[in-house]
Structures are given as structure tokens and as C-alpha cells.
Amino acid sequence: MDFDFDLFVIGGGSGGVRAARIAASEGGAKVALAEEHRMGGTCVIRGCVPKKLMVFASGFSRMVLDAKGYGWDIRQHGFDWSAFHPHLDRELDRLEAAYRRNAEAAGVQIIDSRAVLNDAHTVRLSDGKTVTAKHILIATGGRPFVPDFPGSDLVMTSNEIFQMEALPQSILIVGGGYIACEFACILNGLGVEVTQFYRGAQILKGFDDEVRGHLSELICESGVEMHLGCDVIEMQRQDEGIWVKATNGKNRHYDAVLYATGRKPNTAGLGLENVGVKLGHRGEIVVDEWSQTSVPSIYAVGDVTDRINLTPVAIREGHAFADTVFGGKPTKPDHHLVPGAVFTQPEYGYVGLSEEEARKDHRIEVYATAFRPMKNAFIGREDRVLFKLIVDADDRRVLGCHIVAEGAGELIQLAAVAVKMGATKEDFDRTVAVHPTMAEELVTMRKPVRSA
Ligand code: NDP
């Protein structure tokens, strides 16, 4: 049977674009990619990239304060969203154009349209036209989830936050995960009065407990008003702002409310059920280790499969798919020891197991140190950094590395290479310290603080 394309990709985000480019440029495939919104997807348009630029913008308030401690005479006149925002928009336009250009240069035909499945080899575009392909890749990502409650239509999500016309004076952020914690710090640094509600006992569920406690203290000390074990009951639009009734009885008005209560796989309305693509209970596309769905001609990568929802993982999954199906190099994406960072201020970088996870299957030693780095001590800033290694007491391998510090996202990338290579505690120990740095603590912690 003749098909219009060898590969049709639905979704122009990190995973889809990588798969399309590699299939076309290295696999010699005839490839089309449909995107209904903007090329670049969540990461480039409404996620990692604009978030990181806002982290940079936000960090200057602290830098200016610190600079004074170091003898600089700097006057702060506050942050001007109207100066920053158009610049952010232009940068996203530039990146979107680069994504499009690179895909087209690789030979990918981009179709600016929604595409849904008609059958195992056919997609239907918004204008009703149908296109056939030997293989179809679904890379439609995820979308923010907001629970249902009275007034839930008044909230924004991470999709809208980059489009705000003006910075609110006060904001309530609901959630205790990546996005909630990152935006609590970003907006606090930009001068917004931030309140954060998290329904559980401690933010960042699933991460190392010691890190969670350390970070939540620092976030509170930086000025975020955090309420744990607290949730929203209802909201109303009133003249003074959005009135929020809370489970802790602290009812008040906010200029804006941001819900960061998780994301769901973007599978609705894609026609998956009609074609027989199996979905999991969270609405995710179920795939095997080759990213193949229950329909052999249809594959899926990235957040829509709800494996590890991070951009670099989606890129690896997309690349492995293209290598496998078009490159003659069968490759499974590797989901083991994926490092990551939470871009709070300070950042948290991690690789491997938390102490609590490690205890379940290993006899462990924990090496940890928390202290005021010299940059902070000099100016009387109380912020402490945390370096932590979790070591298998039997084979001495470092099972987990956790860093809370300025630049921890950068530091963990390098520590992750060692951990991925199977470094032991003794490998860390025989590495000479780089002095004077904070990270030298990673190779100078001599005695475990506890064993289990
Ligand atoms: P997360 O899953 O990280 O956190 C969701 C938070 O919302 C949790 O604290 C959760 O509570 C809470 N929550 C869920 N449902 C409700 C509810 N009905 N009412 C109240 N609270 C609720 O999701 P995010 O939205 O922060 O981020 C989505 C994903 O995006 C992340 O998991 C990550 O994969 C990715 N991401 C990665 C970043 C990075 O790499 N730096 C940055 C931003 C996002 P509980 O813990 O109790 O379930």
C-alpha cells in the first residue's frame, strides 16, 4: 500500500520535533508534522524556556541586595513587567521560528493544523483533508489540570502566566509540585506578595524528605507565605479581587490565583479510542519500551505517555523511536538515573534515589552537610546550601545525589555523569576538591551522618 508519508507526527514539541528531524535527516523518511498551536510545544512556548527567563529576571532582586553587601551602590526601582514581557515574547517568537526552520531544513513538512486519528494509518486535518502514513507518532504532550470547585474558572494556570498583562500585587499559588514552588520563588523575587497553599504536609512530595524540609524553610524565609495542609474551598470575583475561602479559615482577596495542581496527558479528542490505542487510567497512552502503542503502526513519546515528564526525556524518546523505526538502530530510551532540577531559588538538583526510596532496597549510608556558603556568610545572609549523597553500604555505589544551592541545576548535571557511570563513594573521595567552592563538599564529606 502506498502512503502519503513514511511518518506523520502529531505535535511540534520537543519529542515530536526530534523524532521528525531524525527520521527525515538520518532515516531518509518522508515526514510531515502537524502542530495546532505553536512550534516548540510546552517547553519552548509555555514551560521551561519562558520559566527560566523569568527565573533569571527574578534573581536580580536578590543579586542587587547582595551586591550592596559587597560594596556596590545600587538603587532598586523595582521590576517592570511591561519592559520584560515584550522582550520575552520576541525571544519566544525567535525560538519558535528556529524550531520550524530546523525541522524544515531536515526535510520535515510542517502542517499548521490540528490532526486527529481516522484509522491506524490515516489522520484527519482541521480542514477535513486526510493524510496517510506508514507510521504515526503521537507527541501531543500534556495540559494543566485544575480541579473542579466553585470559582475554578477564575484561576490561571502555567499556560496563562506568561501572557499576563500586568504583574499582580498579590497572588495565591495552589500546589506543592515543581510549578507551584518555582513560581512562588519567581514571583516573590519579582516583588509580588506570594501565598502558597499545599494540601499535604510538606511540599515536593516524592522527593528526598530532608531536601523538602530544607527547601520549604528557605522558600518561607525568602518571603513566601506558605500554608501546608491547606486547600481552597471556593472563590468569587469581587471588587477587591478574587476572594478565596480556604480550609484553614484564612479567607482573603488576591489579585490573581495560579493553579499548579499537575498536568494530564493531552489525549482527549484525538480519536485514539476509535482506532484502538490503549489508554491508562490517567488518560496516558500506554506504550512498550520501544514507545509503540497497542496499534503497531502508532507510536507515542513524551508527556502524553506519562513516563518521566521532562523535556530531555521526551527528546531521548523521540530520538530512540526514529533510530529504531527509520535508522536501523533499535534503541530503547533509558529511563534509569534521569537527573533533574527544580528551579526554585535556590535551585534543587537531584539524580538517583531519595533517602527514603534507597532505604527500601538497600543498606545505606547518608553523607550530608548543610551550611552557609562563604558568599552568603560574608553579607550575613542566612541561606544554607545542602549537599547530600546516599551510598549503598554494601557495594559503595552512590545511589543518590541531592544539591540545594545556587546553580544546583548546573552542578547536578556533572554529578549525574559520575552517578550514571556507577561511581562509588571512594571515587568521589579520591577526586581532589576544587577550592574554594561550595561543591567541594561533595568530595570532602568523610563520615556518614546516619546509616540504615
Ligand atoms: P506536580 O505533579 O509536580 O505537582 C502537582 C501538585 O498539585 C502536587 O503538589 C499535588 O499534590 C497538587 N495537587 C494535585 N491535585 C490537586 C488537587 N485536586 N487539589 C489540590 N492540589 C492538588 O505538577 P506540576 O503541575 O507542578 O508540574 C507538572 C509536571 O511538569 C511535573 O511533574 C514535571 O514533570 C514537569 N515540570 C518540570 C519542571 C522542571 O523540570 N524543572 C518544571 C515544571 C514542570 P500532591 O503532592 O498531594 O499530589
GROMACS .gro file of C-alpha atoms and ligand atoms in nm, residues 51 147 175-179 182 198-199 205 231 260-263 309-310 341 343, ligand 1:
model
   68
   51LYS     CA    1   1.006   2.999   3.305
  147PRO     CA    2  -0.977   2.054   4.000
  175GLY     CA    3   0.005   2.320   4.463
  176GLY     CA    4   0.327   2.189   4.608
  177GLY     CA    5   0.499   2.047   4.299
  178TYR     CA    6   0.754   2.177   4.051
  179ILE     CA    7   0.547   2.456   3.900
  182GLU     CA    8   0.915   2.752   4.106
  198TYR     CA    9  -0.034   2.293   4.955
  199ARG     CA   10  -0.282   2.026   5.059
  205LYS     CA   11   0.605   1.504   4.754
  231ASP     CA   12  -0.669   2.390   5.027
  260ALA     CA   13  -0.029   2.434   3.958
  261THR     CA   14  -0.204   2.113   4.051
  262GLY     CA   15  -0.045   1.882   3.798
  263ARG     CA   16  -0.074   1.809   3.431
  309ASN     CA   17   0.757   1.415   3.211
  310LEU     CA   18   1.070   1.611   3.135
  341ALA     CA   19   1.630   2.026   3.875
  343PHE     CA   20   1.423   2.591   3.963
  453NDP     P1   21   0.335   1.817   4.004
  453NDP     O1   22   0.283   1.682   3.979
  453NDP     O2   23   0.482   1.836   4.023
  453NDP     O3   24   0.262   1.878   4.132
  453NDP     C1   25   0.123   1.888   4.138
  453NDP     C2   26   0.086   1.944   4.274
  453NDP     O4   27  -0.052   1.971   4.277
  453NDP     C3   28   0.116   1.846   4.386
  453NDP     O5   29   0.164   1.920   4.495
  453NDP     C4   30  -0.022   1.786   4.414
  453NDP     O6   31  -0.039   1.744   4.545
  453NDP     C5   32  -0.111   1.904   4.388
  453NDP     N1   33  -0.246   1.866   4.352
  453NDP     C6   34  -0.285   1.773   4.261
  453NDP     N2   35  -0.418   1.764   4.256
  453NDP     C7   36  -0.466   1.853   4.342
  453NDP     C8   37  -0.598   1.891   4.382
  453NDP     N3   38  -0.705   1.835   4.329
  453NDP     N4   39  -0.611   1.986   4.477
  453NDP     C9   40  -0.501   2.043   4.533
  453NDP     N5   41  -0.374   2.012   4.500
  453NDP    C10   42  -0.357   1.918   4.406
  453NDP     O7   43   0.277   1.904   3.887
  453NDP     P2   44   0.315   2.049   3.832
  453NDP     O8   45   0.185   2.099   3.778
  453NDP     O9   46   0.389   2.130   3.929
  453NDP    O10   47   0.413   2.013   3.712
  453NDP    C11   48   0.375   1.917   3.615
  453NDP    C12   49   0.492   1.840   3.565
  453NDP    O11   50   0.568   1.920   3.477
  453NDP    C13   51   0.592   1.797   3.671
  453NDP    O12   52   0.555   1.678   3.736
  453NDP    C14   53   0.717   1.780   3.592
  453NDP    O13   54   0.716   1.654   3.531
  453NDP    C15   55   0.704   1.888   3.486
  453NDP     N6   56   0.781   2.009   3.522
  453NDP    C16   57   0.916   2.001   3.535
  453NDP    C17   58   0.990   2.112   3.569
  453NDP    C18   59   1.137   2.101   3.583
  453NDP    O14   60   1.196   2.002   3.536
  453NDP     N7   61   1.205   2.196   3.649
  453NDP    C19   62   0.928   2.241   3.593
  453NDP    C20   63   0.784   2.239   3.578
  453NDP    C21   64   0.715   2.127   3.545
  453NDP     P3   65   0.010   1.600   4.597
  453NDP    O15   66   0.159   1.609   4.601
  453NDP    O16   67  -0.051   1.591   4.732
  453NDP    O17   68  -0.042   1.500   4.500
   0.00000   0.00000   0.00000
